[in-house]
Amino acid sequence: MPLAEAVALHASERPHSPAFRMEGRIFTYGELAAGAKRILSAVQRSAAEATERSILPGPVRLVALETGNHPLFPAAFIAATAAGHCAALIDPHLPEIVRRRMKERLRPEVVIRAEGDLLRIDVPSAGQSRLLQGASDAPPAIPAGDGGEPFLVVFTSGTTGEPKAIIRNRRSWRVSLKTGQGFFGLGPETTTYAPGPLAHGLTLYALGETLTAGAEFVGARHFEADQVLATIAATGAKRLVLVPTMLRRLCERAAGSPLTSVGQITVAGAKLTTADRDAARRAFPEAQVTEYYGASELGFISVSRAKDRHTPTAVGKAFPGVRLEIRDERGERLPAGETGTIFVESELISDGYIAGGDGAGFRRQGKLATVGDLGFLDEDGTLHLIGRAGGMVVSGGNNIYPSEVETAIQGAGGVNAAFVFGLDHPDLGSELAAVIEPGDGFDHAALERHLAADLPRYKRPRRIWLCRKMPMTASGKVAVGELRQWIAEENSALERLV
């Protein structure tokens, strides 16, 4: 069932049931539906004022949501994706220059921003802006839109430093919600707490599946472990949706005070360790932990539960409705046990990139699609993930392409070369590190200011070394093995900055 129809149905049958909660503000299904109608009316009036069309073809209007984790996000999201509109989610915590370039590429007819407790609606092409407040005319219903229409644009890191815009149609989203609701066993009683950013896939999907099921979704402006634990206890949350770093923080703070209301924990973004699972059993003794491996471009890929094998590389078996293949560089299917590129066939696959890609990542081969990740399948169908596409580093649940960070470092001036990579970290999974060969005029303080303006915090290296002369291979590339060895043995050729 489409999200808008599901919310309307719950609003008619259980108007006073809680739908969304964030930092003391609670919206019932009746209030959520009414709020979505008011915002939809304002969006439609504003879109009619636009003097330029977005990058999307046909009659679809593009609405950029730049609100972040705001109490009015659910109503705005429903409105921005209703009536044939398509929502583009832009994280307001990204540097302003990056957000501006994202909007310049997409050219949305309407932009919705947070302004205190309210929302502001901009029409960039017409130079119009208005604060959305108070009552206004609202349509009697929220049209759900056709299945084949563009529905959602989300962003993932690109190898060139620019976020890549991924577009998904309504049908793939609806199939995903229906499959997920059955797989996770969600019902009106499954209060879900997902304190991550709503502009990102993990938390957004948790919101969509929770509201479709008629349950209460609990969000947070920011993740703070003690506050999250207090909210779980106060709301009796039955399900948590988290990245591993968040789960570790909660388990540390919950030591000696287990929470028994939680029956499910869904984790994605990076693998859990055996120690993580042991800590989760102590902190949440009644919870079944489910990990899934996926990609914004492909949707769910594989899933792992307690009964499955949890080796350092195993990421479970194919998600319901998903078929997996491993193929070599020639596109030939590989037998079990042999490593190659992971390909997926399912109804959850996105429509690919818009507003220009970077020549890397998502590609199709017939009905199959891939983002270039490497792995192999066991005889029993267990998928093993060996390497992320393009050497991608997963740190704290965030996907980071080292080449993007290298480009940012080299753009600071006074840098001859930069090598960015991940180091194993017991909490984050990987810790972003950088080795820089300084040139004339290198200034550490200036570099830090440049990175702060150009990259979100999670993409800034946590450890930095200077190397007066990088070790190079015969082909002129950084000798990665030698450089890593220097770091491991604390070689005097390296000077630790951070």
PDB file of C-alpha atoms in Angstrom, residues 223-423:
ATOM      1  CA  PHE A 223      22.084  10.935  18.699  1.00  0.00           C
ATOM      2  CA  GLU A 224      23.069  11.044  22.362  1.00  0.00           C
ATOM      3  CA  ALA A 225      23.274   7.632  24.046  1.00  0.00           C
ATOM      4  CA  ASP A 226      21.879   8.518  27.479  1.00  0.00           C
ATOM      5  CA  GLN A 227      18.951  10.395  25.938  1.00  0.00           C
ATOM      6  CA  VAL A 228      18.237   7.499  23.569  1.00  0.00           C
ATOM      7  CA  LEU A 229      18.171   5.005  26.455  1.00  0.00           C
ATOM      8  CA  ALA A 230      15.833   7.263  28.420  1.00  0.00           C
ATOM      9  CA  THR A 231      13.522   7.580  25.413  1.00  0.00           C
ATOM     10  CA  ILE A 232      13.479   3.803  24.865  1.00  0.00           C
ATOM     11  CA  ALA A 233      12.450   3.317  28.488  1.00  0.00           C
ATOM     12  CA  ALA A 234       9.823   6.082  28.332  1.00  0.00           C
ATOM     13  CA  THR A 235       8.221   4.963  25.061  1.00  0.00           C
ATOM     14  CA  GLY A 236       8.582   1.213  25.496  1.00  0.00           C
ATOM     15  CA  ALA A 237      10.136   1.038  22.037  1.00  0.00           C
ATOM     16  CA  LYS A 238      10.004  -2.500  20.687  1.00  0.00           C
ATOM     17  CA  ARG A 239      12.349  -2.074  17.739  1.00  0.00           C
ATOM     18  CA  LEU A 240      15.593  -0.160  17.197  1.00  0.00           C
ATOM     19  CA  VAL A 241      17.071   0.709  13.795  1.00  0.00           C
ATOM     20  CA  LEU A 242      20.719   1.717  14.083  1.00  0.00           C
ATOM     21  CA  VAL A 243      24.199   1.694  12.629  1.00  0.00           C
ATOM     22  CA  PRO A 244      26.736  -0.385  14.614  1.00  0.00           C
ATOM     23  CA  THR A 245      28.427   2.649  16.157  1.00  0.00           C
ATOM     24  CA  MET A 246      25.139   3.726  17.744  1.00  0.00           C
ATOM     25  CA  LEU A 247      24.478   0.226  19.060  1.00  0.00           C
ATOM     26  CA  ARG A 248      27.913   0.106  20.680  1.00  0.00           C
ATOM     27  CA  ARG A 249      27.332   3.442  22.412  1.00  0.00           C
ATOM     28  CA  LEU A 250      23.980   2.252  23.760  1.00  0.00           C
ATOM     29  CA  CYS A 251      25.391  -1.033  25.006  1.00  0.00           C
ATOM     30  CA  GLU A 252      28.191   0.795  26.823  1.00  0.00           C
ATOM     31  CA  ARG A 253      25.793   3.189  28.547  1.00  0.00           C
ATOM     32  CA  ALA A 254      23.229   0.476  29.361  1.00  0.00           C
ATOM     33  CA  ALA A 255      25.759  -1.642  31.265  1.00  0.00           C
ATOM     34  CA  GLY A 256      24.049  -3.193  34.280  1.00  0.00           C
ATOM     35  CA  SER A 257      20.614  -1.829  33.315  1.00  0.00           C
ATOM     36  CA  PRO A 258      19.225  -4.050  30.544  1.00  0.00           C
ATOM     37  CA  LEU A 259      16.189  -2.875  28.596  1.00  0.00           C
ATOM     38  CA  THR A 260      13.673  -5.671  28.055  1.00  0.00           C
ATOM     39  CA  SER A 261      11.048  -3.829  25.992  1.00  0.00           C
ATOM     40  CA  VAL A 262      13.163  -4.085  22.817  1.00  0.00           C
ATOM     41  CA  GLY A 263      12.365  -7.215  20.812  1.00  0.00           C
ATOM     42  CA  GLN A 264      14.104  -6.332  17.536  1.00  0.00           C
ATOM     43  CA  ILE A 265      17.287  -4.521  16.593  1.00  0.00           C
ATOM     44  CA  THR A 266      17.945  -3.873  12.898  1.00  0.00           C
ATOM     45  CA  VAL A 267      21.493  -2.885  11.993  1.00  0.00           C
ATOM     46  CA  ALA A 268      23.025  -1.809   8.675  1.00  0.00           C
ATOM     47  CA  GLY A 269      25.946   0.227   7.395  1.00  0.00           C
ATOM     48  CA  ALA A 270      28.766  -2.000   8.674  1.00  0.00           C
ATOM     49  CA  LYS A 271      29.253  -5.465  10.150  1.00  0.00           C
ATOM     50  CA  LEU A 272      28.799  -6.282  13.801  1.00  0.00           C
ATOM     51  CA  THR A 273      31.566  -8.136  15.595  1.00  0.00           C
ATOM     52  CA  THR A 274      31.098 -11.078  17.950  1.00  0.00           C
ATOM     53  CA  ALA A 275      31.764  -8.681  20.832  1.00  0.00           C
ATOM     54  CA  ASP A 276      29.007  -6.388  19.524  1.00  0.00           C
ATOM     55  CA  ARG A 277      26.484  -9.231  19.529  1.00  0.00           C
ATOM     56  CA  ASP A 278      27.498 -10.304  23.034  1.00  0.00           C
ATOM     57  CA  ALA A 279      27.118  -6.711  24.283  1.00  0.00           C
ATOM     58  CA  ALA A 280      23.693  -6.426  22.600  1.00  0.00           C
ATOM     59  CA  ARG A 281      22.521  -9.613  24.333  1.00  0.00           C
ATOM     60  CA  ARG A 282      23.481  -8.148  27.697  1.00  0.00           C
ATOM     61  CA  ALA A 283      21.962  -4.702  27.103  1.00  0.00           C
ATOM     62  CA  PHE A 284      18.849  -5.887  25.230  1.00  0.00           C
ATOM     63  CA  PRO A 285      18.323  -9.501  26.373  1.00  0.00           C
ATOM     64  CA  GLU A 286      14.959  -9.959  24.613  1.00  0.00           C
ATOM     65  CA  ALA A 287      16.038  -8.559  21.243  1.00  0.00           C
ATOM     66  CA  GLN A 288      16.684 -10.451  18.031  1.00  0.00           C
ATOM     67  CA  VAL A 289      19.480  -8.726  16.120  1.00  0.00           C
ATOM     68  CA  THR A 290      19.128  -8.556  12.343  1.00  0.00           C
ATOM     69  CA  GLU A 291      21.868  -7.209  10.076  1.00  0.00           C
ATOM     70  CA  TYR A 292      21.378  -6.397   6.454  1.00  0.00           C
ATOM     71  CA  TYR A 293      23.733  -5.501   3.667  1.00  0.00           C
ATOM     72  CA  GLY A 294      22.422  -3.188   0.987  1.00  0.00           C
ATOM     73  CA  ALA A 295      23.124  -0.167  -1.157  1.00  0.00           C
ATOM     74  CA  SER A 296      21.125   2.951  -1.945  1.00  0.00           C
ATOM     75  CA  GLU A 297      21.231   2.002  -5.621  1.00  0.00           C
ATOM     76  CA  LEU A 298      20.150  -1.626  -5.089  1.00  0.00           C
ATOM     77  CA  GLY A 299      18.005  -1.700  -1.947  1.00  0.00           C
ATOM     78  CA  PHE A 300      18.200  -4.760   0.313  1.00  0.00           C
ATOM     79  CA  ILE A 301      20.774  -7.313  -0.828  1.00  0.00           C
ATOM     80  CA  SER A 302      21.307  -9.852   1.964  1.00  0.00           C
ATOM     81  CA  VAL A 303      20.238 -10.332   5.561  1.00  0.00           C
ATOM     82  CA  SER A 304      21.677 -12.130   8.571  1.00  0.00           C
ATOM     83  CA  ARG A 305      20.033 -13.232  11.827  1.00  0.00           C
ATOM     84  CA  ALA A 306      21.183 -14.975  14.989  1.00  0.00           C
ATOM     85  CA  LYS A 307      21.004 -18.472  13.482  1.00  0.00           C
ATOM     86  CA  ASP A 308      23.256 -17.520  10.557  1.00  0.00           C
ATOM     87  CA  ARG A 309      27.043 -17.761  10.480  1.00  0.00           C
ATOM     88  CA  HIS A 310      28.821 -14.595  11.556  1.00  0.00           C
ATOM     89  CA  THR A 311      32.310 -14.750  10.102  1.00  0.00           C
ATOM     90  CA  PRO A 312      34.285 -11.561   9.394  1.00  0.00           C
ATOM     91  CA  THR A 313      33.103 -11.594   5.751  1.00  0.00           C
ATOM     92  CA  ALA A 314      29.655 -13.278   5.854  1.00  0.00           C
ATOM     93  CA  VAL A 315      26.723 -10.876   5.314  1.00  0.00           C
ATOM     94  CA  GLY A 316      23.902 -13.427   5.250  1.00  0.00           C
ATOM     95  CA  LYS A 317      21.672 -14.830   2.541  1.00  0.00           C
ATOM     96  CA  ALA A 318      19.660 -13.080  -0.151  1.00  0.00           C
ATOM     97  CA  PHE A 319      16.841 -10.867   1.116  1.00  0.00           C
ATOM     98  CA  PRO A 320      13.360 -12.154   0.136  1.00  0.00           C
ATOM     99  CA  GLY A 321      12.743 -11.543  -3.566  1.00  0.00           C
ATOM    100  CA  VAL A 322      16.432 -10.957  -4.290  1.00  0.00           C
ATOM    101  CA  ARG A 323      18.638 -13.169  -6.461  1.00  0.00           C
ATOM    102  CA  LEU A 324      22.431 -12.967  -6.225  1.00  0.00           C
ATOM    103  CA  GLU A 325      25.146 -13.762  -8.745  1.00  0.00           C
ATOM    104  CA  ILE A 326      28.921 -13.388  -8.702  1.00  0.00           C
ATOM    105  CA  ARG A 327      30.478 -12.483 -12.055  1.00  0.00           C
ATOM    106  CA  ASP A 328      34.023 -12.049 -13.317  1.00  0.00           C
ATOM    107  CA  GLU A 329      35.480  -9.135 -15.273  1.00  0.00           C
ATOM    108  CA  ARG A 330      34.124 -10.595 -18.533  1.00  0.00           C
ATOM    109  CA  GLY A 331      30.609 -10.774 -17.102  1.00  0.00           C
ATOM    110  CA  GLU A 332      30.681 -14.566 -16.770  1.00  0.00           C
ATOM    111  CA  ARG A 333      28.957 -16.206 -13.821  1.00  0.00           C
ATOM    112  CA  LEU A 334      31.354 -17.631 -11.228  1.00  0.00           C
ATOM    113  CA  PRO A 335      30.808 -20.816  -9.194  1.00  0.00           C
ATOM    114  CA  ALA A 336      30.469 -20.932  -5.407  1.00  0.00           C
ATOM    115  CA  GLY A 337      33.620 -19.974  -3.549  1.00  0.00           C
ATOM    116  CA  GLU A 338      35.126 -17.795  -6.281  1.00  0.00           C
ATOM    117  CA  THR A 339      35.425 -14.051  -5.724  1.00  0.00           C
ATOM    118  CA  GLY A 340      34.062 -11.559  -8.236  1.00  0.00           C
ATOM    119  CA  THR A 341      31.641  -8.669  -8.548  1.00  0.00           C
ATOM    120  CA  ILE A 342      28.338  -8.975  -6.658  1.00  0.00           C
ATOM    121  CA  PHE A 343      25.282  -8.639  -8.931  1.00  0.00           C
ATOM    122  CA  VAL A 344      21.668  -8.372  -7.793  1.00  0.00           C
ATOM    123  CA  GLU A 345      18.333  -9.062  -9.463  1.00  0.00           C
ATOM    124  CA  SER A 346      15.251  -7.729  -7.660  1.00  0.00           C
ATOM    125  CA  GLU A 347      12.332  -5.309  -7.878  1.00  0.00           C
ATOM    126  CA  LEU A 348      14.068  -3.046  -5.356  1.00  0.00           C
ATOM    127  CA  ILE A 349      16.736  -1.737  -7.736  1.00  0.00           C
ATOM    128  CA  SER A 350      16.770   2.019  -8.336  1.00  0.00           C
ATOM    129  CA  ASP A 351      16.538   3.716 -11.718  1.00  0.00           C
ATOM    130  CA  GLY A 352      20.177   4.767 -11.448  1.00  0.00           C
ATOM    131  CA  TYR A 353      21.821   8.174 -11.293  1.00  0.00           C
ATOM    132  CA  ILE A 354      20.534  11.519 -12.470  1.00  0.00           C
ATOM    133  CA  ALA A 355      22.229  14.901 -12.764  1.00  0.00           C
ATOM    134  CA  GLY A 356      25.391  13.216 -13.988  1.00  0.00           C
ATOM    135  CA  GLY A 357      27.269  10.281 -12.517  1.00  0.00           C
ATOM    136  CA  ASP A 358      30.999   9.871 -12.171  1.00  0.00           C
ATOM    137  CA  GLY A 359      31.500   6.790 -14.309  1.00  0.00           C
ATOM    138  CA  ALA A 360      31.694   4.542 -11.270  1.00  0.00           C
ATOM    139  CA  GLY A 361      29.317   2.609  -9.092  1.00  0.00           C
ATOM    140  CA  PHE A 362      25.921   1.490 -10.349  1.00  0.00           C
ATOM    141  CA  ARG A 363      25.648  -0.361 -13.647  1.00  0.00           C
ATOM    142  CA  ARG A 364      23.322  -2.908 -15.204  1.00  0.00           C
ATOM    143  CA  GLN A 365      23.937  -6.162 -17.022  1.00  0.00           C
ATOM    144  CA  GLY A 366      20.581  -7.344 -18.336  1.00  0.00           C
ATOM    145  CA  LYS A 367      18.231  -7.817 -15.369  1.00  0.00           C
ATOM    146  CA  LEU A 368      21.176  -7.714 -12.986  1.00  0.00           C
ATOM    147  CA  ALA A 369      22.722  -4.631 -11.391  1.00  0.00           C
ATOM    148  CA  THR A 370      25.813  -3.919  -9.309  1.00  0.00           C
ATOM    149  CA  VAL A 371      27.611  -1.126  -7.481  1.00  0.00           C
ATOM    150  CA  GLY A 372      30.937  -2.892  -7.949  1.00  0.00           C
ATOM    151  CA  ASP A 373      31.281  -4.529  -4.531  1.00  0.00           C
ATOM    152  CA  LEU A 374      33.367  -7.717  -4.453  1.00  0.00           C
ATOM    153  CA  GLY A 375      32.472 -11.017  -2.793  1.00  0.00           C
ATOM    154  CA  PHE A 376      31.647 -14.695  -3.179  1.00  0.00           C
ATOM    155  CA  LEU A 377      28.798 -17.098  -2.449  1.00  0.00           C
ATOM    156  CA  ASP A 378      29.068 -20.250  -0.337  1.00  0.00           C
ATOM    157  CA  GLU A 379      27.459 -23.504  -1.444  1.00  0.00           C
ATOM    158  CA  ASP A 380      24.578 -22.764   0.941  1.00  0.00           C
ATOM    159  CA  GLY A 381      23.987 -19.307  -0.561  1.00  0.00           C
ATOM    160  CA  THR A 382      25.695 -17.259   2.144  1.00  0.00           C
ATOM    161  CA  LEU A 383      27.163 -14.080   0.668  1.00  0.00           C
ATOM    162  CA  HIS A 384      30.636 -12.952   1.713  1.00  0.00           C
ATOM    163  CA  LEU A 385      31.598  -9.308   1.229  1.00  0.00           C
ATOM    164  CA  ILE A 386      35.296  -8.985   0.453  1.00  0.00           C
ATOM    165  CA  GLY A 387      35.687  -5.391  -0.670  1.00  0.00           C
ATOM    166  CA  ARG A 388      33.604  -2.296  -1.180  1.00  0.00           C
ATOM    167  CA  ALA A 389      33.439  -0.604  -4.555  1.00  0.00           C
ATOM    168  CA  GLY A 390      36.325   1.741  -5.279  1.00  0.00           C
ATOM    169  CA  GLY A 391      38.011   0.977  -1.949  1.00  0.00           C
ATOM    170  CA  MET A 392      35.113   2.595  -0.122  1.00  0.00           C
ATOM    171  CA  VAL A 393      35.618   2.952   3.633  1.00  0.00           C
ATOM    172  CA  VAL A 394      32.677   2.361   5.992  1.00  0.00           C
ATOM    173  CA  SER A 395      33.240   4.365   9.182  1.00  0.00           C
ATOM    174  CA  GLY A 396      30.550   4.599  11.832  1.00  0.00           C
ATOM    175  CA  GLY A 397      27.975   3.417   9.295  1.00  0.00           C
ATOM    176  CA  ASN A 398      28.940   6.140   6.800  1.00  0.00           C
ATOM    177  CA  ASN A 399      30.147   5.277   3.292  1.00  0.00           C
ATOM    178  CA  ILE A 400      33.262   7.257   2.378  1.00  0.00           C
ATOM    179  CA  TYR A 401      35.184   7.168  -0.901  1.00  0.00           C
ATOM    180  CA  PRO A 402      38.850   7.950  -0.133  1.00  0.00           C
ATOM    181  CA  SER A 403      39.372   9.630  -3.520  1.00  0.00           C
ATOM    182  CA  GLU A 404      36.805  12.285  -2.590  1.00  0.00           C
ATOM    183  CA  VAL A 405      38.722  13.131   0.577  1.00  0.00           C
ATOM    184  CA  GLU A 406      42.048  13.063  -1.286  1.00  0.00           C
ATOM    185  CA  THR A 407      40.669  15.573  -3.773  1.00  0.00           C
ATOM    186  CA  ALA A 408      39.550  17.837  -0.930  1.00  0.00           C
ATOM    187  CA  ILE A 409      42.962  17.655   0.768  1.00  0.00           C
ATOM    188  CA  GLN A 410      44.807  18.423  -2.436  1.00  0.00           C
ATOM    189  CA  GLY A 411      42.506  21.367  -3.039  1.00  0.00           C
ATOM    190  CA  ALA A 412      43.723  23.033   0.142  1.00  0.00           C
ATOM    191  CA  GLY A 413      46.998  24.165  -1.428  1.00  0.00           C
ATOM    192  CA  GLY A 414      50.524  23.332  -0.339  1.00  0.00           C
ATOM    193  CA  VAL A 415      49.919  19.594  -0.820  1.00  0.00           C
ATOM    194  CA  ASN A 416      51.917  17.535  -3.300  1.00  0.00           C
ATOM    195  CA  ALA A 417      50.120  14.239  -2.751  1.00  0.00           C
ATOM    196  CA  ALA A 418      47.569  12.669  -0.439  1.00  0.00           C
ATOM    197  CA  PHE A 419      46.611   9.094   0.323  1.00  0.00           C
ATOM    198  CA  VAL A 420      43.413   8.396   2.285  1.00  0.00           C
ATOM    199  CA  PHE A 421      42.438   4.983   3.595  1.00  0.00           C
ATOM    200  CA  GLY A 422      40.725   3.146   6.416  1.00  0.00           C
ATOM    201  CA  LEU A 423      42.369   1.699   9.498  1.00  0.00           C
TER     202      LEU A 423
END
